[in-house]
């Protein structure tokens, strides 16, 4: 679940520093950029376009809110030669800012051209669902941007991936007023249920074959909508507003004016990920959302060779103004989910 909550920064370890003090008046860099970022205090190793955390001058945050944008220091602006190992910020990358005095905080997104920060909207919700933490808030902001057309959402079970994406998708396809997209296309690996790569081995017609895969989506949607949720979702499926399309049947398909959501994407290999992405048409500004937890791979495939990891760390993805990546960190499902995550996180993570 997702709901409003407050955020208090925790002590973190610094990876890189970019110090500028008010006394450095003679410094050419300070003269050109008096509000510069001071220090990268990200808690985790950088991974693709995931959230970065910075400690900054209070005046930097003040300018962000007052002007609705603030320039990035030149050292953090990526160019066409930048790669993942470089200490730069990428287009649409999410950023958390904390003032040096600890009193001011801000969430922001790097602009499409990668040259400035834009403040994230704090009061944002979809289908009555509100974000519960800073990463979820940044994800909601990225999803609502029509120009961000490929979004990767990673995180452990219980961090709210499905709830956030599901709420956004329902609002866009079935919300009140004029809808932005014609339909929601759902997909996930078929072997999750069948334990085989061949969906045809499941007996019955199309509804019998794909029913188990749709069930997890249907339960989630029903929980959002309420007691009439089952009937509402059934009607949407019958009217082709919601459709389940296995990757195995996507070859040759062109997906237009749709939100395409592929869940459990950590199980895609590189070839399958390429097959999925090349189905997306520019007509209707279709959006592709991939979600998954790279520590819960069901196939015998290394983390580094998954399609998801390859996509998120490739320079073409990083530099593109069409892409974004959020890694959700906080277990919001409850105490039991958090307990099991803490017990098994290291063992799952070691399965490289």
Coordinates of C-alpha atoms in Angstrom, one line a residue:
X1 CA 0.0 0.0 0.0
X2 CA 0.9 3.6 -0.4
X3 CA -0.1 6.6 1.7
X4 CA 1.4 9.8 2.9
X5 CA 4.3 9.8 5.3
X6 CA 7.1 12.0 6.4
X7 CA 10.8 11.6 5.5
X8 CA 13.7 12.2 7.8
X9 CA 17.2 11.8 6.3
X10 CA 19.4 9.1 7.8
X11 CA 23.2 9.3 8.3
X12 CA 24.8 8.3 5.0
X13 CA 28.2 7.5 3.6
X14 CA 29.7 9.9 1.0
X15 CA 31.0 8.5 -2.3
X16 CA 32.2 11.7 -4.0
X17 CA 32.6 15.3 -3.0
X18 CA 32.3 18.6 -4.7
X19 CA 33.1 21.3 -2.1
X20 CA 32.4 25.0 -2.6
X21 CA 32.2 27.4 0.3
X22 CA 30.9 30.9 0.5
X23 CA 34.4 32.1 1.2
X24 CA 35.7 31.0 -2.1
X25 CA 34.8 34.2 -3.8
X26 CA 37.9 34.3 -6.0
X27 CA 37.2 30.8 -7.3
X28 CA 36.3 31.0 -11.0
X29 CA 33.9 28.0 -10.5
X30 CA 32.2 29.7 -7.6
X31 CA 31.8 32.9 -9.5
X32 CA 30.1 31.0 -12.3
X33 CA 28.0 28.8 -10.0
X34 CA 27.4 30.2 -6.5
X35 CA 24.6 27.7 -5.7
X36 CA 26.5 24.6 -6.6
X37 CA 25.8 21.1 -5.3
X38 CA 28.2 20.4 -2.4
X39 CA 28.4 16.7 -1.8
X40 CA 27.0 13.4 -3.1
X41 CA 25.7 11.6 0.0
X42 CA 23.9 8.7 -1.7
X43 CA 23.5 5.7 0.6
X44 CA 23.8 3.0 -2.1
X45 CA 26.2 2.4 -5.0
X46 CA 25.0 4.2 -8.2
X47 CA 23.0 2.0 -10.5
X48 CA 21.8 3.4 -13.8
X49 CA 19.3 6.3 -13.3
X50 CA 18.3 5.4 -9.7
X51 CA 17.8 8.1 -7.1
X52 CA 20.8 10.2 -6.1
X53 CA 21.0 12.1 -2.8
X54 CA 22.9 15.4 -2.4
X55 CA 23.7 17.8 0.4
X56 CA 23.4 21.4 -1.0
X57 CA 23.4 25.0 0.1
X58 CA 20.0 26.1 1.4
X59 CA 20.1 28.9 -1.2
X60 CA 20.1 26.1 -3.9
X61 CA 16.9 24.6 -2.6
X62 CA 15.3 28.1 -2.2
X63 CA 16.1 28.9 -5.8
X64 CA 14.7 25.5 -7.0
X65 CA 11.3 26.3 -5.4
X66 CA 11.3 30.0 -6.3
X67 CA 12.3 29.6 -10.0
X68 CA 10.8 26.2 -10.5
X69 CA 14.2 25.1 -11.8
X70 CA 17.9 25.4 -11.0
X71 CA 21.0 24.8 -13.1
X72 CA 23.2 21.8 -12.5
X73 CA 26.9 22.3 -12.0
X74 CA 28.8 21.6 -15.2
X75 CA 30.6 18.7 -13.7
X76 CA 27.3 16.8 -13.3
X77 CA 26.0 17.4 -16.8
X78 CA 26.2 14.2 -19.0
X79 CA 27.3 14.4 -22.6
X80 CA 27.1 11.9 -25.5
X81 CA 30.3 10.2 -24.3
X82 CA 29.2 9.7 -20.7
X83 CA 29.0 6.2 -19.4
X84 CA 27.5 4.7 -16.2
X85 CA 30.8 4.9 -14.2
X86 CA 30.9 8.7 -14.7
X87 CA 29.8 10.9 -11.8
X88 CA 27.1 12.7 -13.8
X89 CA 23.3 13.0 -13.6
X90 CA 21.2 11.7 -16.5
X91 CA 18.0 13.1 -18.1
X92 CA 14.9 12.3 -16.0
X93 CA 17.1 11.1 -13.1
X94 CA 15.4 11.5 -9.7
X95 CA 17.3 13.5 -7.0
X96 CA 16.8 14.1 -3.3
X97 CA 18.3 17.3 -1.8
X98 CA 19.0 18.2 1.8
X99 CA 20.4 21.5 2.9
X100 CA 23.6 21.6 4.9
X101 CA 21.7 22.9 7.9
X102 CA 19.4 19.9 7.7
X103 CA 16.3 22.2 7.8
X104 CA 15.4 22.2 4.1
X105 CA 14.6 19.2 1.8
X106 CA 13.5 18.8 -1.8
X107 CA 12.7 16.2 -4.3
X108 CA 13.6 17.0 -7.9
X109 CA 14.0 15.5 -11.4
X110 CA 16.7 16.2 -13.9
X111 CA 15.3 18.0 -17.0
X112 CA 15.1 16.3 -20.4
X113 CA 18.1 18.1 -21.6
X114 CA 20.1 17.1 -18.5
X115 CA 21.1 20.6 -17.6
X116 CA 18.9 21.6 -14.7
X117 CA 16.7 20.3 -11.8
X118 CA 12.9 20.7 -11.7
X119 CA 11.0 20.3 -8.4
X120 CA 8.9 17.2 -8.0
X121 CA 5.2 17.6 -7.2
X122 CA 4.7 16.6 -3.5
X123 CA 0.9 16.3 -3.6
X124 CA 0.2 13.7 -6.2
X125 CA -2.0 10.7 -6.4
X126 CA -3.6 8.2 -8.8
X127 CA -6.9 6.4 -8.4
X128 CA -6.9 7.5 -4.7
X129 CA -3.4 6.1 -4.1
X130 CA -0.8 8.4 -2.6
X131 CA 3.0 7.7 -2.3
X132 CA 4.4 6.8 1.1
X133 CA 8.0 7.7 0.7
X134 CA 10.4 9.8 -1.4
X135 CA 11.2 7.1 -4.0
X136 CA 7.5 6.5 -4.6
X137 CA 6.8 10.2 -4.8
X138 CA 9.5 10.6 -7.5
X139 CA 8.1 7.5 -9.3
X140 CA 4.6 9.1 -9.4
X141 CA 6.1 12.3 -10.9
X142 CA 8.0 10.4 -13.6
X143 CA 5.0 8.3 -14.6
X144 CA 2.8 11.4 -15.1
X145 CA 5.3 12.9 -17.6
X146 CA 4.1 11.9 -21.1
X147 CA 7.6 12.4 -22.5
X148 CA 9.1 9.7 -20.2
X149 CA 8.0 6.7 -22.3
X150 CA 10.2 3.9 -20.8
X151 CA 10.2 3.5 -17.1
X152 CA 12.0 0.8 -15.2
X153 CA 10.8 0.2 -11.6
X154 CA 12.9 -2.1 -9.5
X155 CA 12.7 -3.0 -5.8
X156 CA 12.1 -5.9 -3.4
X157 CA 8.7 -7.5 -2.9
X158 CA 6.5 -5.2 -0.8
X159 CA 8.1 -1.9 -1.8
X160 CA 4.9 -0.8 -3.7
X161 CA 5.9 -1.4 -7.3
X162 CA 2.7 -3.0 -8.5
X163 CA 0.4 -0.7 -6.5
X164 CA 2.0 2.5 -7.8
X165 CA 2.1 1.3 -11.4
X166 CA -1.4 -0.2 -11.2
X167 CA -2.9 3.0 -9.8
X168 CA -1.3 5.1 -12.5
X169 CA -2.4 2.8 -15.3
X170 CA -6.0 2.6 -14.1
X171 CA -6.1 6.4 -13.9
X172 CA -4.8 6.9 -17.4
X173 CA -7.0 4.2 -19.1
X174 CA -10.2 4.2 -17.0
X175 CA -10.1 7.5 -15.1
X176 CA -12.8 10.2 -15.2
X177 CA -12.8 12.5 -18.1
X178 CA -10.7 12.1 -21.3
X179 CA -8.3 9.2 -21.0
X180 CA -4.7 9.6 -22.2
X181 CA -4.5 6.0 -23.5
X182 CA -6.9 3.5 -25.2
X183 CA -5.8 0.5 -23.2
X184 CA -3.6 -1.1 -20.7
X185 CA -1.6 -4.1 -22.0
X186 CA -0.4 -6.4 -19.2
X187 CA 2.3 -9.1 -19.6
X188 CA 4.5 -11.2 -17.4
X189 CA 6.6 -14.4 -17.8
X190 CA 4.4 -17.4 -18.4
X191 CA 6.7 -19.8 -16.6
X192 CA 5.8 -18.2 -13.3
X193 CA 2.8 -20.4 -13.3
X194 CA 3.5 -23.2 -15.8
X195 CA 7.2 -23.8 -14.9
X196 CA 7.7 -24.2 -18.7
X197 CA 8.4 -21.8 -21.5
X198 CA 5.4 -23.2 -23.4
X199 CA 2.1 -21.6 -22.5
X200 CA 0.2 -23.9 -24.9
X201 CA 0.8 -26.8 -22.5
X202 CA -1.8 -25.4 -20.1
X203 CA -5.1 -27.1 -21.0
X204 CA -8.2 -25.2 -22.1
X205 CA -9.0 -22.1 -24.1
X206 CA -7.4 -18.7 -24.0
X207 CA -9.2 -17.7 -20.8
X208 CA -8.1 -20.9 -19.1
X209 CA -4.5 -20.5 -20.2
X210 CA -4.1 -16.9 -19.2
X211 CA -6.5 -16.7 -16.3
X212 CA -3.8 -17.5 -13.7
X213 CA -1.6 -14.8 -15.0
X214 CA -4.3 -12.2 -14.9
X215 CA -5.4 -13.1 -11.4
X216 CA -2.6 -11.3 -9.6
X217 CA -3.3 -8.1 -11.6
X218 CA -7.1 -8.5 -11.1
X219 CA -6.8 -8.9 -7.3
X220 CA -4.7 -5.8 -7.0
X221 CA -7.1 -3.7 -9.2
X222 CA -10.1 -5.0 -7.2
X223 CA -8.4 -3.9 -3.9
X224 CA -8.1 -0.4 -5.3
X225 CA -11.6 0.0 -6.7
X226 CA -13.6 -1.6 -3.9
X227 CA -16.4 -4.1 -3.6
X228 CA -17.5 -3.7 -7.2
X229 CA -13.9 -4.1 -8.4
X230 CA -14.2 -7.6 -9.8
X231 CA -17.2 -6.6 -12.0
X232 CA -15.5 -3.4 -13.1
X233 CA -12.3 -5.1 -14.1
X234 CA -14.2 -7.9 -15.9
X235 CA -16.0 -5.3 -17.9
X236 CA -12.7 -3.5 -18.8
X237 CA -11.2 -6.8 -20.0
X238 CA -14.3 -7.5 -22.1
X239 CA -14.2 -4.0 -23.6
X240 CA -10.5 -4.5 -24.4
X241 CA -9.5 -1.6 -22.1
X242 CA -7.3 -4.1 -20.3
X243 CA -5.6 -6.9 -22.2
X244 CA -3.2 -9.6 -21.3
X245 CA -0.6 -10.3 -24.1
X246 CA 2.2 -12.8 -23.4
X247 CA 5.6 -11.9 -24.8
X248 CA 5.5 -15.1 -26.8
X249 CA 2.7 -13.7 -28.8
X250 CA 4.1 -10.2 -29.3
X251 CA 6.3 -10.8 -32.3
X252 CA 5.0 -8.9 -35.2
X253 CA 2.6 -6.8 -33.0
X254 CA 2.6 -3.0 -32.9
X255 CA 1.4 -1.6 -29.6
X256 CA -0.2 1.8 -30.1
X257 CA -1.8 4.4 -27.8
X258 CA -1.2 2.0 -24.9
X259 CA 0.4 1.7 -21.5
X260 CA 2.3 -1.6 -21.7
X261 CA 3.2 -3.0 -18.3
X262 CA 5.6 -6.0 -18.1
X263 CA 5.8 -7.3 -14.5
X264 CA 8.5 -9.7 -13.2
X265 CA 10.8 -8.3 -15.8
X266 CA 13.9 -9.6 -14.0
X267 CA 13.3 -12.9 -15.7
X268 CA 13.7 -11.4 -19.2
X269 CA 16.9 -12.2 -21.1
X270 CA 18.4 -9.7 -23.4
X271 CA 16.7 -11.0 -26.5
X272 CA 13.3 -11.0 -24.9
X273 CA 13.8 -7.5 -23.5
X274 CA 14.6 -6.3 -27.0
X275 CA 11.6 -8.1 -28.4
X276 CA 9.3 -6.3 -25.9
X277 CA 10.7 -2.8 -26.4
X278 CA 10.6 -3.0 -30.2
X279 CA 6.8 -3.5 -30.1
X280 CA 6.2 0.1 -28.9
X281 CA 4.9 2.5 -31.5
X282 CA 5.1 6.3 -31.4
X283 CA 1.4 6.6 -32.4
X284 CA -0.5 7.7 -29.3
X285 CA 2.8 8.3 -27.3
X286 CA 2.7 4.7 -25.9
X287 CA 4.5 4.1 -22.6
X288 CA 6.4 1.0 -21.5
X289 CA 6.8 0.2 -17.8
X290 CA 8.9 -2.7 -16.7
X291 CA 8.9 -3.8 -13.1
X292 CA 10.8 -6.4 -11.1
X293 CA 13.3 -7.4 -8.4
X294 CA 16.6 -8.5 -9.8
X295 CA 17.2 -10.5 -6.6
X296 CA 14.2 -12.8 -7.4
X297 CA 15.1 -14.3 -10.7
X298 CA 13.3 -17.6 -11.4
X299 CA 15.5 -18.6 -14.3
X300 CA 19.1 -19.7 -14.2
X301 CA 20.4 -16.4 -15.5
X302 CA 23.0 -14.1 -13.9
X303 CA 22.0 -10.7 -12.8
X304 CA 24.4 -9.0 -15.2
X305 CA 23.0 -10.9 -18.1
X306 CA 19.4 -10.1 -17.5
X307 CA 17.7 -7.9 -20.0
X308 CA 16.6 -5.5 -17.2
X309 CA 20.2 -4.9 -15.9
X310 CA 21.6 -4.6 -19.5
X311 CA 18.9 -2.0 -20.3
X312 CA 19.3 0.1 -17.2
X313 CA 23.1 0.4 -17.4
X314 CA 23.4 0.9 -21.2
X315 CA 24.7 4.3 -22.3
X316 CA 21.8 4.6 -24.8
X317 CA 19.2 4.2 -22.0
X318 CA 21.1 6.5 -19.6
X319 CA 21.5 9.4 -22.0
X320 CA 18.0 9.2 -23.5
X321 CA 15.4 11.8 -22.6
X322 CA 12.7 9.1 -23.0
X323 CA 13.8 6.9 -20.2
X324 CA 13.7 6.8 -16.4
X325 CA 14.6 4.3 -13.6
X326 CA 13.5 4.2 -10.0
X327 CA 14.7 1.7 -7.4
X328 CA 12.2 1.5 -4.5
X329 CA 13.9 0.9 -1.2
X330 CA 11.3 0.9 1.6
X331 CA 9.2 -2.2 2.4
X332 CA 5.7 -0.8 2.8
X333 CA 3.7 -4.0 2.8
X334 CA 4.1 -4.7 6.5
X335 CA 6.3 -6.1 9.2
X336 CA 6.2 -9.7 8.0
X337 CA 7.3 -8.8 4.5
X338 CA 10.1 -6.7 5.9
X339 CA 11.2 -9.5 8.2
X340 CA 11.5 -12.0 5.4
X341 CA 13.2 -9.5 3.2
X342 CA 15.8 -8.8 5.9
X343 CA 16.4 -12.5 6.4
X344 CA 16.8 -13.5 2.8
X345 CA 18.1 -10.3 1.1
X346 CA 21.8 -11.3 1.3
X347 CA 21.3 -14.8 0.0
X348 CA 19.1 -13.6 -2.9
X349 CA 21.6 -10.8 -3.7
X350 CA 24.5 -13.3 -3.8
X351 CA 22.9 -15.1 -6.7
X352 CA 24.8 -13.3 -9.3

